[in-house]
Amino acid sequence: MKTRRLVLPNDIETIPQLNEFIDSVAEEVGLEMSLTMSLNLALEEAVVNVMEYAYPEGQKGNVEIEVTADQEWMTFVIMDTGIAFDPTMKEDADTTLSAEERPIGGLGIFLVRQLMDVIDYKRQDNKNVLTLQKKLGEENASN
C-alpha cells in the first residue's frame, strides 16, 4: 500500500471525512470490520483532541493524517502545527472512579492506548507528530 494522506481543518464537523478515509484504507488493506471500527475510534479520539486543543480558540489550523501499511503493521501519523503537547505523557484516567468522581479528560488517550499497539510522540520542525501503530496479525486480515 502506498502512503495515503488526509488533511483536515481543525473543525470537528469534518470528522466524517476522517471516518471515510479510514474505512477506505481498511478496505484497501482487507481488514475485518471489528478492527476497522477500533481504528476509527482511536483515530477519531486522537484527531478530535488535536482539533479541540492544538490551536488557540478561533485560530485556524490543519490536522494531517498519513497512513501506511505493510504485512505486519498499519501506521498512522497525525501532525499539526499547534501548541506542543505530548499525549503520551498524560497519565491514564483512573477508570476505577465513578464518572462523577473522575476529572474531565484523559479518557481519549486511555482509549487510544487500549486500541493501538505502539504510540509515539515527538515535536519535530515545530509540529506535533503523533504516531499510532496497530499490529496486523493473521486474525486481522480477511484475505
C-alpha atoms as an extended CHARMM CRD file, in Angstrom:
* protein
*
       143  EXT
         1         1  MET       CA              0.0000000000        0.0000000000        0.0000000000  PROA      1               0.0000000000
         2         2  LYS       CA              1.3160000000        3.4250000000       -0.8650000000  PROA      2               0.0000000000
         3         3  THR       CA              1.1040000000        6.1840000000        1.7390000000  PROA      3               0.0000000000
         4         4  ARG       CA             -2.3320000000        7.7620000000        1.8810000000  PROA      4               0.0000000000
         5         5  ARG       CA             -2.8090000000       11.2650000000        3.2600000000  PROA      5               0.0000000000
         6         6  LEU       CA             -5.7380000000       13.3270000000        4.5000000000  PROA      6               0.0000000000
         7         7  VAL       CA             -5.6000000000       16.9640000000        5.5920000000  PROA      7               0.0000000000
         8         8  LEU       CA             -8.4970000000       18.3430000000        7.6190000000  PROA      8               0.0000000000
         9         9  PRO       CA             -9.1120000000       21.7910000000        9.1070000000  PROA      9               0.0000000000
        10        10  ASN       CA             -9.3990000000       21.8990000000       12.9010000000  PROA      10              0.0000000000
        11        11  ASP       CA            -13.1620000000       21.6020000000       12.7060000000  PROA      11              0.0000000000
        12        12  ILE       CA            -14.9000000000       18.5680000000       14.2260000000  PROA      12              0.0000000000
        13        13  GLU       CA            -17.5830000000       18.8680000000       11.5390000000  PROA      13              0.0000000000
        14        14  THR       CA            -15.0280000000       17.2210000000        9.2170000000  PROA      14              0.0000000000
        15        15  ILE       CA            -14.7440000000       14.0080000000       11.2980000000  PROA      15              0.0000000000
        16        16  PRO       CA            -17.0000000000       12.0580000000        8.8820000000  PROA      16              0.0000000000
        17        17  GLN       CA            -14.2800000000       12.6060000000        6.2390000000  PROA      17              0.0000000000
        18        18  LEU       CA            -11.7650000000       11.0060000000        8.6290000000  PROA      18              0.0000000000
        19        19  ASN       CA            -14.0710000000        8.0070000000        9.1060000000  PROA      19              0.0000000000
        20        20  GLU       CA            -14.4920000000        7.6050000000        5.3180000000  PROA      20              0.0000000000
        21        21  PHE       CA            -10.7120000000        7.8430000000        4.8860000000  PROA      21              0.0000000000
        22        22  ILE       CA            -10.0450000000        5.1270000000        7.4920000000  PROA      22              0.0000000000
        23        23  ASP       CA            -12.7900000000        2.9220000000        6.0640000000  PROA      23              0.0000000000
        24        24  SER       CA            -11.3130000000        3.1610000000        2.5570000000  PROA      24              0.0000000000
        25        25  VAL       CA             -7.7860000000        2.4290000000        3.8190000000  PROA      25              0.0000000000
        26        26  ALA       CA             -9.0480000000       -0.5540000000        5.8420000000  PROA      26              0.0000000000
        27        27  GLU       CA            -10.9080000000       -1.8620000000        2.8010000000  PROA      27              0.0000000000
        28        28  GLU       CA             -7.7980000000       -1.4840000000        0.6340000000  PROA      28              0.0000000000
        29        29  VAL       CA             -5.7500000000       -3.4540000000        3.1790000000  PROA      29              0.0000000000
        30        30  GLY       CA             -8.5400000000       -6.0030000000        3.7320000000  PROA      30              0.0000000000
        31        31  LEU       CA             -9.1510000000       -5.5170000000        7.4530000000  PROA      31              0.0000000000
        32        32  GLU       CA            -12.0120000000       -7.0720000000        9.3700000000  PROA      32              0.0000000000
        33        33  MET       CA            -14.8940000000       -4.7930000000       10.3660000000  PROA      33              0.0000000000
        34        34  SER       CA            -14.1390000000       -5.0590000000       14.1150000000  PROA      34              0.0000000000
        35        35  LEU       CA            -10.5570000000       -3.8790000000       13.6140000000  PROA      35              0.0000000000
        36        36  THR       CA            -11.7200000000       -1.1080000000       11.2730000000  PROA      36              0.0000000000
        37        37  MET       CA            -14.1510000000        0.0950000000       13.9430000000  PROA      37              0.0000000000
        38        38  SER       CA            -11.3810000000        0.1020000000       16.5830000000  PROA      38              0.0000000000
        39        39  LEU       CA             -9.0790000000        2.0740000000       14.2940000000  PROA      39              0.0000000000
        40        40  ASN       CA            -11.8710000000        4.5550000000       13.5650000000  PROA      40              0.0000000000
        41        41  LEU       CA            -12.4670000000        5.0450000000       17.2780000000  PROA      41              0.0000000000
        42        42  ALA       CA             -8.7680000000        5.5010000000       18.1340000000  PROA      42              0.0000000000
        43        43  LEU       CA             -8.0920000000        7.8900000000       15.2480000000  PROA      43              0.0000000000
        44        44  GLU       CA            -11.2240000000        9.8950000000       15.9250000000  PROA      44              0.0000000000
        45        45  GLU       CA            -10.1920000000       10.3430000000       19.5800000000  PROA      45              0.0000000000
        46        46  ALA       CA             -6.6820000000       11.4390000000       18.6400000000  PROA      46              0.0000000000
        47        47  VAL       CA             -7.7580000000       13.7810000000       15.8260000000  PROA      47              0.0000000000
        48        48  VAL       CA            -10.6090000000       15.3820000000       17.7970000000  PROA      48              0.0000000000
        49        49  ASN       CA             -8.1400000000       16.1040000000       20.6240000000  PROA      49              0.0000000000
        50        50  VAL       CA             -5.8690000000       17.8990000000       18.1490000000  PROA      50              0.0000000000
        51        51  MET       CA             -8.8220000000       19.8200000000       16.7040000000  PROA      51              0.0000000000
        52        52  GLU       CA            -10.0150000000       20.9020000000       20.1370000000  PROA      52              0.0000000000
        53        53  TYR       CA             -6.7290000000       21.6490000000       21.9050000000  PROA      53              0.0000000000
        54        54  ALA       CA             -3.8270000000       22.2120000000       19.4970000000  PROA      54              0.0000000000
        55        55  TYR       CA             -4.8170000000       25.6620000000       18.2990000000  PROA      55              0.0000000000
        56        56  PRO       CA             -5.8890000000       28.6480000000       20.4160000000  PROA      56              0.0000000000
        57        57  GLU       CA             -9.6150000000       29.4340000000       20.3760000000  PROA      57              0.0000000000
        58        58  GLY       CA            -10.6530000000       30.7840000000       16.9820000000  PROA      58              0.0000000000
        59        59  GLN       CA             -7.3250000000       30.0430000000       15.2730000000  PROA      59              0.0000000000
        60        60  LYS       CA             -7.4970000000       28.0380000000       12.0600000000  PROA      60              0.0000000000
        61        61  GLY       CA             -5.0990000000       25.1690000000       11.6000000000  PROA      61              0.0000000000
        62        62  ASN       CA             -4.8140000000       21.8120000000        9.9140000000  PROA      62              0.0000000000
        63        63  VAL       CA             -4.5160000000       18.2460000000       11.0640000000  PROA      63              0.0000000000
        64        64  GLU       CA             -2.6450000000       15.9820000000        8.6780000000  PROA      64              0.0000000000
        65        65  ILE       CA             -3.1250000000       12.2200000000        8.8260000000  PROA      65              0.0000000000
        66        66  GLU       CA             -0.8250000000        9.8490000000        6.9500000000  PROA      66              0.0000000000
        67        67  VAL       CA             -1.3050000000        6.1160000000        6.8580000000  PROA      67              0.0000000000
        68        68  THR       CA              0.9200000000        3.3360000000        5.6040000000  PROA      68              0.0000000000
        69        69  ALA       CA              0.5380000000       -0.4010000000        5.9090000000  PROA      69              0.0000000000
        70        70  ASP       CA              2.6240000000       -3.4460000000        5.2160000000  PROA      70              0.0000000000
        71        71  GLN       CA              2.0090000000       -7.1000000000        6.0110000000  PROA      71              0.0000000000
        72        72  GLU       CA              2.7940000000       -6.5590000000        9.6830000000  PROA      72              0.0000000000
        73        73  TRP       CA              1.8460000000       -3.0200000000       10.7490000000  PROA      73              0.0000000000
        74        74  MET       CA             -0.6060000000       -0.2470000000        9.9850000000  PROA      74              0.0000000000
        75        75  THR       CA              0.9150000000        3.1080000000       10.8820000000  PROA      75              0.0000000000
        76        76  PHE       CA             -0.9560000000        6.3800000000       11.3250000000  PROA      76              0.0000000000
        77        77  VAL       CA              0.9730000000        9.6400000000       11.7010000000  PROA      77              0.0000000000
        78        78  ILE       CA             -1.0540000000       12.6220000000       12.9310000000  PROA      78              0.0000000000
        79        79  MET       CA              0.6450000000       16.0060000000       12.5320000000  PROA      79              0.0000000000
        80        80  ASP       CA             -0.3090000000       19.5610000000       13.4270000000  PROA      80              0.0000000000
        81        81  THR       CA              1.4580000000       22.8870000000       13.8930000000  PROA      81              0.0000000000
        82        82  GLY       CA             -0.4310000000       23.7150000000       17.0780000000  PROA      82              0.0000000000
        83        83  ILE       CA              0.7200000000       24.1040000000       20.6610000000  PROA      83              0.0000000000
        84        84  ALA       CA              3.2900000000       21.4770000000       21.6930000000  PROA      84              0.0000000000
        85        85  PHE       CA              1.5520000000       18.6930000000       23.5890000000  PROA      85              0.0000000000
        86        86  ASP       CA              2.6910000000       15.1560000000       24.2560000000  PROA      86              0.0000000000
        87        87  PRO       CA             -0.3700000000       12.9960000000       24.9340000000  PROA      87              0.0000000000
        88        88  THR       CA              1.8490000000       10.0290000000       25.7820000000  PROA      88              0.0000000000
        89        89  MET       CA              2.9460000000       11.8260000000       28.9700000000  PROA      89              0.0000000000
        90        90  LYS       CA             -0.6300000000       12.1160000000       30.2070000000  PROA      90              0.0000000000
        91        91  GLU       CA             -1.4890000000        9.6300000000       32.9140000000  PROA      91              0.0000000000
        92        92  ASP       CA             -4.2780000000        7.2060000000       32.1910000000  PROA      92              0.0000000000
        93        93  ALA       CA             -7.6420000000        8.1970000000       33.5370000000  PROA      93              0.0000000000
        94        94  ASP       CA             -8.4870000000        6.4020000000       36.7660000000  PROA      94              0.0000000000
        95        95  THR       CA            -11.2620000000        4.1760000000       35.4830000000  PROA      95              0.0000000000
        96        96  THR       CA            -11.8610000000        2.7950000000       38.9760000000  PROA      96              0.0000000000
        97        97  LEU       CA            -13.5370000000        6.1030000000       39.9020000000  PROA      97              0.0000000000
        98        98  SER       CA            -17.1600000000        6.7450000000       39.0170000000  PROA      98              0.0000000000
        99        99  ALA       CA            -17.8730000000        9.1030000000       36.1180000000  PROA      99              0.0000000000
       100       100  GLU       CA            -18.8580000000       11.8020000000       38.6400000000  PROA      100             0.0000000000
       101       101  GLU       CA            -15.5810000000       11.4940000000       40.5920000000  PROA      101             0.0000000000
       102       102  ARG       CA            -13.2720000000       11.3640000000       37.5750000000  PROA      102             0.0000000000
       103       103  PRO       CA            -11.6880000000       14.6100000000       36.3890000000  PROA      103             0.0000000000
       104       104  ILE       CA            -12.6700000000       15.6240000000       32.8650000000  PROA      104             0.0000000000
       105       105  GLY       CA            -10.2710000000       14.4750000000       30.1770000000  PROA      105             0.0000000000
       106       106  GLY       CA             -7.7670000000       11.6770000000       29.8850000000  PROA      106             0.0000000000
       107       107  LEU       CA            -10.1730000000        9.0150000000       28.6400000000  PROA      107             0.0000000000
       108       108  GLY       CA             -9.3060000000        9.6810000000       24.9910000000  PROA      108             0.0000000000
       109       109  ILE       CA             -5.6220000000        8.8220000000       25.3320000000  PROA      109             0.0000000000
       110       110  PHE       CA             -6.5480000000        5.8930000000       27.6070000000  PROA      110             0.0000000000
       111       111  LEU       CA             -8.7830000000        4.5810000000       24.8410000000  PROA      111             0.0000000000
       112       112  VAL       CA             -6.1020000000        5.1060000000       22.1840000000  PROA      112             0.0000000000
       113       113  ARG       CA             -3.6090000000        3.1840000000       24.3600000000  PROA      113             0.0000000000
       114       114  GLN       CA             -6.0690000000        0.3060000000       24.6550000000  PROA      114             0.0000000000
       115       115  LEU       CA             -6.7200000000        0.1300000000       20.9080000000  PROA      115             0.0000000000
       116       116  MET       CA             -3.2460000000        0.6780000000       19.4490000000  PROA      116             0.0000000000
       117       117  ASP       CA             -0.0370000000       -1.3330000000       19.9140000000  PROA      117             0.0000000000
       118       118  VAL       CA              2.5250000000        1.4770000000       19.6630000000  PROA      118             0.0000000000
       119       119  ILE       CA              2.0920000000        5.1730000000       20.4710000000  PROA      119             0.0000000000
       120       120  ASP       CA              4.9350000000        7.6080000000       19.9330000000  PROA      120             0.0000000000
       121       121  TYR       CA              5.1110000000       11.4010000000       20.1360000000  PROA      121             0.0000000000
       122       122  LYS       CA              7.7820000000       13.8400000000       19.0520000000  PROA      122             0.0000000000
       123       123  ARG       CA              7.9800000000       17.5580000000       18.3930000000  PROA      123             0.0000000000
       124       124  GLN       CA              9.6850000000       17.9920000000       15.0410000000  PROA      124             0.0000000000
       125       125  ASP       CA             10.0420000000       21.1190000000       12.8620000000  PROA      125             0.0000000000
       126       126  ASN       CA              7.5200000000       22.9780000000       15.0690000000  PROA      126             0.0000000000
       127       127  LYS       CA              4.9880000000       20.1890000000       14.5750000000  PROA      127             0.0000000000
       128       128  ASN       CA              3.3380000000       17.7290000000       16.9110000000  PROA      128             0.0000000000
       129       129  VAL       CA              3.9220000000       14.2990000000       15.3900000000  PROA      129             0.0000000000
       130       130  LEU       CA              1.8590000000       11.5080000000       16.9500000000  PROA      130             0.0000000000
       131       131  THR       CA              2.4730000000        8.0370000000       15.5490000000  PROA      131             0.0000000000
       132       132  LEU       CA             -0.0490000000        5.2720000000       16.2300000000  PROA      132             0.0000000000
       133       133  GLN       CA              0.6730000000        1.7220000000       15.1230000000  PROA      133             0.0000000000
       134       134  LYS       CA             -1.5210000000       -1.3530000000       15.0200000000  PROA      134             0.0000000000
       135       135  LYS       CA             -0.0190000000       -4.7880000000       14.5640000000  PROA      135             0.0000000000
       136       136  LEU       CA             -1.7470000000       -6.7100000000       11.8110000000  PROA      136             0.0000000000
       137       137  GLY       CA             -1.8300000000      -10.3960000000       12.6460000000  PROA      137             0.0000000000
       138       138  GLU       CA             -3.2570000000      -13.3230000000       10.7500000000  PROA      138             0.0000000000
       139       139  GLU       CA             -6.5180000000      -12.9010000000       12.6710000000  PROA      139             0.0000000000
       140       140  ASN       CA             -6.9470000000       -9.3400000000       11.3240000000  PROA      140             0.0000000000
       141       141  ALA       CA             -6.5000000000       -9.9840000000        7.6260000000  PROA      141             0.0000000000
       142       142  SER       CA             -9.5640000000      -11.1420000000        5.8040000000  PROA      142             0.0000000000
       143       143  ASN       CA             -7.7740000000      -12.1670000000        2.6000000000  PROA      143             0.0000000000
